[in-house]
mmCIF file of C-alpha atoms in Angstrom:
data_model
loop_
_atom_site.group_PDB
_atom_site.id
_atom_site.type_symbol
_atom_site.label_atom_id
_atom_site.label_comp_id
_atom_site.label_asym_id
_atom_site.label_seq_id
_atom_site.Cartn_x
_atom_site.Cartn_y
_atom_site.Cartn_z
ATOM 1 C CA MET A 1 118.439 132.821 94.529
ATOM 2 C CA LYS A 2 121.017 130.710 92.702
ATOM 3 C CA LYS A 3 123.519 132.734 90.701
ATOM 4 C CA GLU A 4 123.377 132.013 86.973
ATOM 5 C CA LYS A 5 126.500 130.521 85.467
ATOM 6 C CA LYS A 6 128.475 132.620 83.008
ATOM 7 C CA ARG A 7 128.772 131.358 79.449
ATOM 8 C CA LEU A 8 131.731 130.436 77.247
ATOM 9 C CA THR A 9 131.329 129.259 73.654
ATOM 10 C CA ILE A 10 134.166 126.997 72.448
ATOM 11 C CA LEU A 11 134.753 126.510 68.717
ATOM 12 C CA ASN A 12 136.869 123.661 67.383
ATOM 13 C CA GLN A 13 136.434 121.406 64.373
ATOM 14 C CA PHE A 14 137.296 118.273 66.358
ATOM 15 C CA PHE A 15 135.995 117.245 69.761
ATOM 16 C CA TYR A 16 135.882 114.041 71.788
ATOM 17 C CA PRO A 17 135.469 111.225 70.749
ATOM 18 C CA ASP A 18 137.574 112.277 67.759
ATOM 19 C CA TYR A 19 141.236 111.272 67.835
ATOM 20 C CA ALA A 20 142.559 114.809 67.298
ATOM 21 C CA ALA A 21 144.577 115.901 70.331
ATOM 22 C CA THR A 22 143.016 119.376 70.320
ATOM 23 C CA GLY A 23 139.524 117.922 70.590
ATOM 24 C CA GLN A 24 140.426 115.586 73.421
ATOM 25 C CA LEU A 25 142.195 118.364 75.348
ATOM 26 C CA LEU A 26 139.307 120.773 74.887
ATOM 27 C CA TYR A 27 136.874 118.145 76.098
ATOM 28 C CA SER A 28 138.657 117.749 79.436
ATOM 29 C CA LEU A 29 139.180 121.525 79.682
ATOM 30 C CA SER A 30 135.515 122.315 79.023
ATOM 31 C CA LYS A 31 134.354 119.814 81.643
ATOM 32 C CA SER A 32 136.764 121.275 84.182
ATOM 33 C CA LEU A 33 135.687 124.861 83.455
ATOM 34 C CA TYR A 34 132.061 123.790 83.756
ATOM 35 C CA LYS A 35 132.782 122.484 87.256
ATOM 36 C CA LYS A 36 134.250 125.889 88.109
ATOM 37 C CA GLY A 37 130.939 127.594 87.376
ATOM 38 C CA LEU A 38 130.984 128.439 83.667
ATOM 39 C CA LYS A 39 128.162 127.670 81.279
ATOM 40 C CA ILE A 40 129.771 125.868 78.354
ATOM 41 C CA ASN A 41 128.556 125.829 74.760
ATOM 42 C CA VAL A 42 130.627 123.789 72.289
ATOM 43 C CA LEU A 43 130.214 124.149 68.517
ATOM 44 C CA THR A 44 131.978 121.366 66.668
ATOM 45 C CA SER A 45 131.557 118.782 63.918
ATOM 46 C CA PHE A 46 130.716 115.118 63.956
ATOM 47 C CA PRO A 47 133.849 112.965 64.327
ATOM 48 C CA GLY A 48 135.913 113.125 61.168
ATOM 49 C CA TYR A 49 138.215 110.184 61.707
ATOM 50 C CA SER A 50 137.346 108.565 65.013
ATOM 51 C CA TYR A 51 136.187 105.030 65.590
ATOM 52 C CA VAL A 52 132.739 106.235 66.720
ATOM 53 C CA LYS A 53 129.968 106.413 64.158
ATOM 54 C CA LYS A 54 127.855 109.558 64.016
ATOM 55 C CA GLN A 55 124.601 107.846 64.951
ATOM 56 C CA ASN A 56 126.178 106.371 68.090
ATOM 57 C CA ILE A 57 127.305 109.663 69.638
ATOM 58 C CA ILE A 58 125.503 110.699 72.803
ATOM 59 C CA ASP A 59 126.552 114.178 73.875
ATOM 60 C CA GLU A 60 126.283 115.417 77.422
ATOM 61 C CA ASN A 61 123.713 118.207 77.148
ATOM 62 C CA ASP A 62 121.956 120.053 79.910
ATOM 63 C CA ARG A 63 121.116 123.695 80.546
ATOM 64 C CA SER A 64 124.719 124.559 81.423
ATOM 65 C CA TYR A 65 126.772 122.245 79.188
ATOM 66 C CA LYS A 66 125.838 121.874 75.546
ATOM 67 C CA ILE A 67 127.597 120.331 72.579
ATOM 68 C CA LYS A 68 126.189 121.241 69.183
ATOM 69 C CA ARG A 69 127.511 119.194 66.283
ATOM 70 C CA PHE A 70 126.900 119.533 62.579
ATOM 71 C CA SER A 71 127.926 117.496 59.589
ATOM 72 C CA ILE A 72 130.561 118.930 57.260
ATOM 73 C CA SER A 73 130.147 116.388 54.471
ATOM 74 C CA LYS A 74 126.478 115.557 53.898
ATOM 75 C CA LEU A 75 126.996 115.402 50.155
ATOM 76 C CA LEU A 76 129.003 112.551 48.613
ATOM 77 C CA ILE A 77 131.250 114.998 46.759
ATOM 78 C CA LEU A 78 132.152 116.701 50.065
ATOM 79 C CA LYS A 79 132.961 113.401 51.766
ATOM 80 C CA ARG A 80 135.752 112.987 49.221
ATOM 81 C CA SER A 81 136.958 116.566 49.480
ATOM 82 C CA PRO A 82 140.394 117.487 50.858
ATOM 83 C CA LYS A 83 140.664 118.367 54.558
ATOM 84 C CA LEU A 84 141.230 122.017 53.665
ATOM 85 C CA ILE A 85 137.839 122.224 51.932
ATOM 86 C CA LYS A 86 136.115 120.568 54.898
ATOM 87 C CA ALA A 87 137.861 123.006 57.222
ATOM 88 C CA LEU A 88 136.616 125.944 55.177
ATOM 89 C CA ILE A 89 133.057 124.561 55.239
ATOM 90 C CA PHE A 90 133.290 124.238 59.017
ATOM 91 C CA CYS A 91 134.436 127.871 59.340
ATOM 92 C CA LEU A 92 131.638 129.133 57.089
ATOM 93 C CA ASN A 93 129.079 127.131 59.057
ATOM 94 C CA ILE A 94 130.379 128.621 62.310
ATOM 95 C CA PHE A 95 130.329 132.113 60.811
ATOM 96 C CA ILE A 96 126.704 131.825 59.721
ATOM 97 C CA ARG A 97 125.581 130.416 63.062
ATOM 98 C CA LEU A 98 127.316 133.118 65.089
ATOM 99 C CA LEU A 99 126.104 135.812 62.724
ATOM 100 C CA PHE A 100 122.621 135.204 64.112
ATOM 101 C CA TYR A 101 123.750 134.970 67.722
ATOM 102 C CA ASN A 102 121.790 137.266 70.035
ATOM 103 C CA ASN A 103 123.803 136.884 73.217
ATOM 104 C CA LYS A 104 126.618 139.437 73.128
ATOM 105 C CA LYS A 105 127.453 138.977 76.796
ATOM 106 C CA GLU A 106 129.213 135.664 76.352
ATOM 107 C CA LEU A 107 132.808 135.069 75.324
ATOM 108 C CA ILE A 108 133.852 133.184 72.198
ATOM 109 C CA LEU A 109 136.936 130.961 72.342
ATOM 110 C CA TYR A 110 138.431 130.370 68.894
ATOM 111 C CA THR A 111 141.134 127.777 68.295
ATOM 112 C CA SER A 112 143.518 127.223 65.405
ATOM 113 C CA GLU A 113 141.624 124.064 64.447
ATOM 114 C CA PRO A 114 140.891 124.729 61.590
ATOM 115 C CA LEU A 115 143.957 126.827 60.963
ATOM 116 C CA PHE A 116 142.126 129.955 59.711
ATOM 117 C CA LEU A 117 139.200 129.849 62.153
ATOM 118 C CA PRO A 118 140.453 132.828 64.268
ATOM 119 C CA VAL A 119 140.254 135.138 61.243
ATOM 120 C CA PHE A 120 136.492 134.549 61.121
ATOM 121 C CA GLY A 121 136.456 135.773 64.708
ATOM 122 C CA TYR A 122 137.708 139.144 63.544
ATOM 123 C CA PHE A 123 134.876 139.585 61.039
ATOM 124 C CA LEU A 124 132.285 138.483 63.593
ATOM 125 C CA TYR A 125 133.709 140.992 66.038
ATOM 126 C CA LYS A 126 133.342 143.774 63.467
ATOM 127 C CA LEU A 127 129.806 142.715 62.546
ATOM 128 C CA LYS A 128 128.406 141.578 65.906
ATOM 129 C CA SER A 129 130.838 142.896 68.565
ATOM 130 C CA LEU A 130 131.347 139.340 69.822
ATOM 131 C CA ASN A 131 134.327 139.452 72.183
ATOM 132 C CA PHE A 132 136.784 136.610 71.820
ATOM 133 C CA ILE A 133 140.034 135.022 72.899
ATOM 134 C CA ILE A 134 142.210 132.668 70.864
ATOM 135 C CA ILE A 135 144.079 129.438 71.592
ATOM 136 C CA LEU A 136 146.847 128.894 69.035
ATOM 137 C CA TYR A 137 147.910 125.248 68.830
ATOM 138 C CA ASP A 138 149.809 125.806 65.569
ATOM 139 C CA LEU A 139 151.018 129.011 63.961
ATOM 140 C CA TYR A 140 149.766 129.555 60.420
ATOM 141 C CA PRO A 141 150.801 130.748 57.884
ATOM 142 C CA GLU A 142 154.250 130.690 59.547
ATOM 143 C CA ILE A 143 154.345 126.889 59.235
ATOM 144 C CA LEU A 144 153.879 127.179 55.468
ATOM 145 C CA ILE A 145 156.772 129.637 55.293
ATOM 146 C CA ASP A 146 159.160 127.637 57.489
ATOM 147 C CA LEU A 147 158.464 124.415 55.589
ATOM 148 C CA LYS A 148 159.000 126.316 52.321
ATOM 149 C CA ILE A 149 155.550 125.414 51.041
ATOM 150 C CA LEU A 150 154.918 129.086 50.277
ATOM 151 C CA GLY A 151 157.351 132.019 50.290
ATOM 152 C CA LYS A 152 157.020 134.886 52.763
ATOM 153 C CA ASN A 153 156.358 137.293 49.885
ATOM 154 C CA ASN A 154 153.539 135.176 48.466
ATOM 155 C CA MET A 155 150.298 137.185 48.182
ATOM 156 C CA ILE A 156 148.331 134.550 50.110
ATOM 157 C CA ILE A 157 150.863 134.678 52.947
ATOM 158 C CA LYS A 158 150.836 138.480 53.062
ATOM 159 C CA ALA A 159 147.029 138.644 53.083
ATOM 160 C CA TRP A 160 146.824 135.935 55.741
ATOM 161 C CA GLN A 161 149.333 137.678 58.002
ATOM 162 C CA TYR A 162 147.539 140.982 57.535
ATOM 163 C CA LEU A 163 144.264 139.390 58.653
ATOM 164 C CA ASN A 164 146.051 137.666 61.530
ATOM 165 C CA GLU A 165 147.361 141.000 62.773
ATOM 166 C CA LEU A 166 143.878 142.497 62.706
ATOM 167 C CA THR A 167 142.516 139.444 64.507
ATOM 168 C CA TYR A 168 145.214 139.416 67.185
ATOM 169 C CA GLU A 169 144.694 143.129 67.779
ATOM 170 C CA LYS A 170 140.950 142.724 68.427
ATOM 171 C CA SER A 171 141.204 139.580 70.541
ATOM 172 C CA GLU A 172 141.019 139.997 74.298
ATOM 173 C CA GLU A 173 143.928 137.643 74.834
ATOM 174 C CA ILE A 174 145.961 135.105 72.860
ATOM 175 C CA ILE A 175 146.865 131.822 74.525
ATOM 176 C CA VAL A 176 149.897 129.913 73.232
ATOM 177 C CA LEU A 177 151.512 126.692 74.421
ATOM 178 C CA SER A 178 155.166 127.709 74.748
ATOM 179 C CA LYS A 179 157.568 130.637 74.952
ATOM 180 C CA ASP A 180 158.836 129.710 71.472
ATOM 181 C CA MET A 181 155.367 130.318 70.039
ATOM 182 C CA LYS A 182 155.053 133.629 71.864
ATOM 183 C CA ASN A 183 158.436 134.796 70.570
ATOM 184 C CA LYS A 184 157.536 133.843 67.009
ATOM 185 C CA ILE A 185 154.304 135.846 67.152
ATOM 186 C CA LEU A 186 156.107 138.884 68.560
ATOM 187 C CA ASN A 187 158.725 138.637 65.806
ATOM 188 C CA ASN A 188 156.095 138.569 63.060
ATOM 189 C CA TYR A 189 153.331 140.836 64.385
ATOM 190 C CA LYS A 190 153.026 144.150 66.165
ATOM 191 C CA ILE A 191 151.192 142.795 69.198
ATOM 192 C CA ASN A 192 151.314 143.941 72.806
ATOM 193 C CA PRO A 193 153.330 141.214 74.599
ATOM 194 C CA LYS A 194 151.012 141.481 77.609
ATOM 195 C CA LYS A 195 148.162 140.203 75.441
ATOM 196 C CA ILE A 196 149.898 136.851 74.895
ATOM 197 C CA LYS A 197 149.511 134.309 77.702
ATOM 198 C CA ILE A 198 151.565 131.104 77.835
ATOM 199 C CA ILE A 199 149.550 128.140 79.118
ATOM 200 C CA PRO A 200 151.047 124.743 78.246
ATOM 201 C CA SER A 201 149.152 121.588 77.417
ATOM 202 C CA TRP A 202 148.234 119.121 80.126
ATOM 203 C CA ALA A 203 147.075 115.606 80.866
ATOM 204 C CA ASP A 204 144.037 114.399 82.747
ATOM 205 C CA THR A 205 145.398 112.036 85.382
ATOM 206 C CA GLU A 206 141.959 110.526 85.886
ATOM 207 C CA LYS A 207 142.121 109.199 82.316
ATOM 208 C CA ILE A 208 145.871 108.594 81.883
ATOM 209 C CA TYR A 209 148.007 107.031 84.602
ATOM 210 C CA PRO A 210 150.623 104.263 84.894
ATOM 211 C CA ILE A 211 149.402 100.713 84.331
ATOM 212 C CA PRO A 212 151.733 97.885 85.463
ATOM 213 C CA ARG A 213 152.782 95.545 82.685
ATOM 214 C CA SER A 214 151.256 92.599 84.477
ATOM 215 C CA ARG A 215 147.807 94.238 84.212
ATOM 216 C CA ASN A 216 148.164 95.794 80.776
ATOM 217 C CA TRP A 217 145.947 93.967 78.282
ATOM 218 C CA PHE A 218 147.327 96.142 75.446
ATOM 219 C CA ILE A 219 150.749 94.498 75.732
ATOM 220 C CA LYS A 220 149.283 91.008 75.699
ATOM 221 C CA LYS A 221 146.881 91.741 72.845
ATOM 222 C CA HIS A 222 149.633 92.966 70.534
ATOM 223 C CA GLN A 223 152.161 90.363 71.682
ATOM 224 C CA ILE A 224 154.835 92.881 72.622
ATOM 225 C CA ASN A 225 155.667 91.555 76.083
ATOM 226 C CA ASN A 226 159.346 90.936 76.843
ATOM 227 C CA LYS A 227 160.269 93.892 74.625
ATOM 228 C CA PHE A 228 161.892 97.199 75.548
ATOM 229 C CA ILE A 229 159.425 99.506 73.796
ATOM 230 C CA ILE A 230 160.268 102.848 72.203
ATOM 231 C CA LEU A 231 156.915 104.537 71.606
ATOM 232 C CA TYR A 232 155.918 107.313 69.241
ATOM 233 C CA SER A 233 152.230 107.958 69.818
ATOM 234 C CA GLY A 234 150.190 110.540 67.898
ATOM 235 C CA ASN A 235 150.263 112.531 64.710
ATOM 236 C CA GLN A 236 153.003 111.573 62.257
ATOM 237 C CA GLY A 237 152.809 114.933 60.521
ATOM 238 C CA ARG A 238 155.204 117.062 58.527
ATOM 239 C CA LEU A 239 156.257 119.096 61.587
ATOM 240 C CA HIS A 240 157.672 116.074 63.439
ATOM 241 C CA ASP A 241 161.210 114.729 63.089
ATOM 242 C CA LEU A 242 160.666 111.027 62.548
ATOM 243 C CA GLU A 243 163.759 110.571 60.385
ATOM 244 C CA THR A 244 166.083 110.670 63.412
ATOM 245 C CA LEU A 245 163.915 108.085 65.158
ATOM 246 C CA ILE A 246 163.667 105.665 62.251
ATOM 247 C CA ASN A 247 167.436 105.864 61.703
ATOM 248 C CA ALA A 248 167.875 104.816 65.332
ATOM 249 C CA ALA A 249 165.581 101.864 64.633
ATOM 250 C CA LYS A 250 167.713 100.934 61.631
ATOM 251 C CA PHE A 251 170.885 101.095 63.735
ATOM 252 C CA LEU A 252 169.314 98.748 66.323
ATOM 253 C CA LYS A 253 167.718 96.362 63.821
ATOM 254 C CA ASN A 254 169.658 93.370 65.121
ATOM 255 C CA ASP A 255 168.608 93.808 68.758
ATOM 256 C CA ARG A 256 165.523 91.605 69.005
ATOM 257 C CA ASN A 257 164.729 92.833 72.519
ATOM 258 C CA ILE A 258 163.994 96.402 71.394
ATOM 259 C CA LEU A 259 160.785 97.366 69.586
ATOM 260 C CA PHE A 260 159.937 100.720 67.970
ATOM 261 C CA LEU A 261 156.172 101.122 68.189
ATOM 262 C CA PHE A 262 154.391 103.773 66.098
ATOM 263 C CA ILE A 263 150.789 104.471 67.093
ATOM 264 C CA GLY A 264 148.780 106.948 65.018
ATOM 265 C CA ASP A 265 148.785 108.257 61.485
ATOM 266 C CA GLY A 266 149.741 111.264 59.393
ATOM 267 C CA LEU A 267 151.524 112.438 56.277
ATOM 268 C CA GLN A 268 154.733 110.569 57.154
ATOM 269 C CA ASN A 269 153.065 107.245 57.931
ATOM 270 C CA LYS A 270 153.379 105.826 54.417
ATOM 271 C CA LYS A 271 156.993 106.961 54.099
ATOM 272 C CA LEU A 272 157.894 105.355 57.417
ATOM 273 C CA LYS A 273 156.335 102.039 56.435
ATOM 274 C CA GLU A 274 158.165 102.080 53.103
ATOM 275 C CA PHE A 275 161.463 102.725 54.908
ATOM 276 C CA VAL A 276 160.790 99.829 57.294
ATOM 277 C CA THR A 277 159.992 97.487 54.405
ATOM 278 C CA SER A 278 162.959 98.489 52.231
ATOM 279 C CA ASN A 279 165.390 98.103 55.136
ATOM 280 C CA ASN A 280 163.845 94.875 56.490
ATOM 281 C CA LEU A 281 163.293 96.346 59.937
ATOM 282 C CA ASP A 282 161.629 93.644 62.013
ATOM 283 C CA ASN A 283 161.933 95.850 65.102
ATOM 284 C CA CYS A 284 159.180 98.292 64.041
ATOM 285 C CA LYS A 285 155.435 97.909 64.512
ATOM 286 C CA PHE A 286 152.592 100.207 63.396
ATOM 287 C CA LEU A 287 149.180 100.536 65.022
ATOM 288 C CA PRO A 288 146.293 102.938 64.370
ATOM 289 C CA TYR A 289 145.100 105.666 66.736
ATOM 290 C CA GLN A 290 143.709 104.300 69.997
ATOM 291 C CA LYS A 291 140.500 105.232 71.787
ATOM 292 C CA LEU A 292 140.861 107.870 74.491
ATOM 293 C CA ILE A 293 139.656 105.367 77.062
ATOM 294 C CA ASP A 294 142.529 103.049 76.063
ATOM 295 C CA LEU A 295 145.335 105.635 76.060
ATOM 296 C CA LYS A 296 146.445 104.789 79.590
ATOM 297 C CA PHE A 297 147.100 101.242 78.385
ATOM 298 C CA SER A 298 148.845 102.118 75.115
ATOM 299 C CA LEU A 299 151.052 104.798 76.703
ATOM 300 C CA SER A 300 151.882 102.568 79.682
ATOM 301 C CA CYS A 301 153.257 99.881 77.383
ATOM 302 C CA ALA A 302 156.265 102.124 76.628
ATOM 303 C CA ASP A 303 159.654 102.133 78.290
ATOM 304 C CA LEU A 304 160.599 105.371 76.508
ATOM 305 C CA GLY A 305 158.337 107.994 74.932
ATOM 306 C CA ILE A 306 159.435 109.955 71.873
ATOM 307 C CA VAL A 307 158.632 113.650 71.321
ATOM 308 C CA SER A 308 160.021 115.386 68.250
ATOM 309 C CA ILE A 309 159.798 118.511 66.131
ATOM 310 C CA ARG A 310 161.661 119.356 62.961
ATOM 311 C CA GLU A 311 164.509 121.830 62.943
ATOM 312 C CA ASP A 312 162.516 124.249 60.786
ATOM 313 C CA SER A 313 159.318 124.106 62.863
ATOM 314 C CA ILE A 314 160.530 125.733 66.076
ATOM 315 C CA GLY A 315 157.939 128.083 67.512
ATOM 316 C CA CYS A 316 155.210 126.768 65.219
ATOM 317 C CA VAL A 317 154.048 123.848 67.323
ATOM 318 C CA ALA A 318 154.227 122.494 70.898
ATOM 319 C CA PRO A 319 153.652 118.705 71.010
ATOM 320 C CA SER A 320 150.863 117.804 73.436
ATOM 321 C CA LYS A 321 151.850 114.110 73.401
ATOM 322 C CA LEU A 322 154.611 115.009 75.868
ATOM 323 C CA TYR A 323 152.085 115.345 78.697
ATOM 324 C CA GLY A 324 150.443 112.004 78.011
ATOM 325 C CA TYR A 325 153.821 110.306 78.424
ATOM 326 C CA LEU A 326 154.390 112.206 81.682
ATOM 327 C CA ALA A 327 151.003 111.126 83.044
ATOM 328 C CA ALA A 328 151.875 107.508 82.250
ATOM 329 C CA GLY A 329 155.218 107.972 84.034
ATOM 330 C CA LYS A 330 157.344 107.425 80.935
ATOM 331 C CA PRO A 331 160.887 108.808 80.479
ATOM 332 C CA LEU A 332 161.236 111.039 77.435
ATOM 333 C CA ALA A 333 163.581 111.228 74.493
ATOM 334 C CA VAL A 334 163.078 114.633 72.883
ATOM 335 C CA ILE A 335 164.354 115.403 69.383
ATOM 336 C CA SER A 336 164.341 119.111 68.583
ATOM 337 C CA PRO A 337 166.483 122.130 67.637
ATOM 338 C CA LYS A 338 168.948 123.142 70.349
ATOM 339 C CA ASN A 339 167.221 126.495 70.918
ATOM 340 C CA SER A 340 163.814 124.892 71.521
ATOM 341 C CA TYR A 341 161.932 125.245 74.806
ATOM 342 C CA LEU A 342 161.743 121.437 74.794
ATOM 343 C CA LYS A 343 165.478 121.154 75.438
ATOM 344 C CA ASP A 344 165.257 123.399 78.503
ATOM 345 C CA LEU A 345 162.226 121.560 79.853
ATOM 346 C CA ILE A 346 163.648 118.055 79.519
ATOM 347 C CA THR A 347 167.176 118.799 80.727
ATOM 348 C CA LYS A 348 166.353 121.154 83.613
ATOM 349 C CA LYS A 349 163.545 118.989 84.995
ATOM 350 C CA GLU A 350 165.432 115.719 84.315
ATOM 351 C CA LEU A 351 162.531 114.075 82.498
ATOM 352 C CA GLY A 352 164.724 112.104 80.113
ATOM 353 C CA LYS A 353 167.254 113.259 77.549
ATOM 354 C CA TRP A 354 167.349 115.755 74.694
ATOM 355 C CA PHE A 355 168.826 115.124 71.223
ATOM 356 C CA GLU A 356 169.492 117.532 68.392
ATOM 357 C CA ASN A 357 167.821 116.787 65.063
ATOM 358 C CA GLY A 358 169.725 114.076 63.189
ATOM 359 C CA ASN A 359 171.672 112.807 66.201
ATOM 360 C CA PHE A 360 170.370 109.244 66.123
ATOM 361 C CA LYS A 361 173.623 107.710 67.428
ATOM 362 C CA ASP A 362 173.340 109.440 70.809
ATOM 363 C CA LEU A 363 169.670 108.471 70.878
ATOM 364 C CA VAL A 364 170.709 104.849 70.377
ATOM 365 C CA SER A 365 173.211 105.140 73.239
ATOM 366 C CA PHE A 366 170.518 106.508 75.568
ATOM 367 C CA ILE A 367 168.093 103.729 74.609
ATOM 368 C CA ILE A 368 170.698 101.108 75.492
ATOM 369 C CA GLU A 369 171.644 102.912 78.723
ATOM 370 C CA LEU A 370 168.019 103.168 79.821
ATOM 371 C CA LYS A 371 167.306 99.556 78.870
ATOM 372 C CA ASN A 372 170.164 98.354 81.051
ATOM 373 C CA SER A 373 169.446 100.520 84.113
ATOM 374 C CA LYS A 374 166.365 99.857 86.244
ATOM 375 C CA ASP A 375 167.489 102.583 88.642
ATOM 376 C CA LEU A 376 167.554 105.190 85.872
ATOM 377 C CA GLN A 377 164.115 104.077 84.679
ATOM 378 C CA LYS A 378 162.736 104.371 88.217
ATOM 379 C CA GLN A 379 164.228 107.820 88.825
ATOM 380 C CA LEU A 380 163.028 109.281 85.520
ATOM 381 C CA LYS A 381 159.539 107.848 86.063
ATOM 382 C CA ALA A 382 159.332 109.579 89.443
ATOM 383 C CA ASN A 383 160.564 112.868 87.943
ATOM 384 C CA CYS A 384 157.951 112.719 85.171
ATOM 385 C CA LEU A 385 155.033 112.000 87.490
ATOM 386 C CA ASN A 386 156.095 114.695 89.960
ATOM 387 C CA TYR A 387 156.532 117.320 87.247
ATOM 388 C CA LEU A 388 153.096 116.662 85.804
ATOM 389 C CA LYS A 389 151.456 116.736 89.226
ATOM 390 C CA GLU A 390 153.086 120.036 90.159
ATOM 391 C CA ASN A 391 152.937 121.838 86.791
ATOM 392 C CA ALA A 392 150.636 120.353 84.160
ATOM 393 C CA SER A 393 147.674 118.558 85.670
ATOM 394 C CA ILE A 394 144.207 119.425 84.356
ATOM 395 C CA GLU A 395 143.440 121.040 87.722
ATOM 396 C CA ILE A 396 146.380 123.449 87.473
ATOM 397 C CA ILE A 397 145.993 124.282 83.793
ATOM 398 C CA SER A 398 142.215 124.707 83.883
ATOM 399 C CA GLU A 399 142.624 127.172 86.761
ATOM 400 C CA ASN A 400 145.017 129.201 84.588
ATOM 401 C CA TYR A 401 142.431 129.210 81.795
ATOM 402 C CA PHE A 402 139.703 130.151 84.242
ATOM 403 C CA LYS A 403 141.687 133.176 85.442
ATOM 404 C CA VAL A 404 141.994 134.411 81.850
ATOM 405 C CA ILE A 405 138.386 133.738 80.856
ATOM 406 C CA LYS A 406 136.606 135.087 83.909
ATOM 407 C CA LYS A 407 138.037 138.574 83.278
ATOM 408 C CA TYR A 408 135.867 138.916 80.165
ATOM 409 C CA LEU A 409 132.595 137.371 81.318
#
């Protein structure tokens, strides 16, 4: 008699084919866990800002792998609502659906997308005894405090942190992406350190791998051949230091052989474009998010990949774009605070070079050095590919997740 697969329910507002990095990562993780013998149930929304229209989505559903989507904005007024309102609607929809769940033997995996989704897990645990674990991609409300959007004594912040502490206490385990995130949680909450597991992001090398320039249609399509390309790919949000990067572009504005390519969108996108226009920077180009199937081409067009976090966002976020660059074999320039885990990773593993926030002149020097040294490019490419293969492939990371999850099923 065939043994029945155990069941994991994954909750996340975004899921492939959406552009959001969390959704794309969870898609590859869920497929890998399914292959390891888990029954997978995904509760998510229809794509919020992907290129795929709702009516064209065909989910992979069978008895052991199911994706259930629901619309957040059926009404016209909700389609125009802020993201925060849509996130709240998603959480309420999830809460109602799980409130009528009958299967208490499965495990619920909450993510921080939306940012307050884990708190709903606490209330469902109290009402339904639904065991759960949490993946924290971003730390809220700590981000709001560090960016000085709200003060630490604000009543909303205090209530949110109180609910977080209750949630963390009842969760089976908490998965974070870096030691900085773990340390920040331990500094702000009375949580058993053994409950927090560090599992970094990853890249699926079957979907992202190096493409030679001679076979890269992306380069030809956008007419960026014969350029040394500095690539920032992904979310241009408030937690990322893009000021250091754009100042480097300004410094190199007269070098016609160097191009700064920005792929993606976010809160800083408009500001960046205004800076480029006001300073007449012909060495900058902006493109929208690319399809997941095309990422291997867009990432492979780069000669140098940029990863950055702001000085005041340490411990709040761990950029997943880093692993996409590694899978494409691209040297890294990392801009971060000096006490960030990113500095240790890049310098110790020799994946590129680290720069402190604001130090655009040294970044410029490294760009020129890398541009003029084929040997350095070749060595760093080999280091990046080897590190990913040995430490952050989907096979390695999914096995780490499987070891955590199987204990509670």
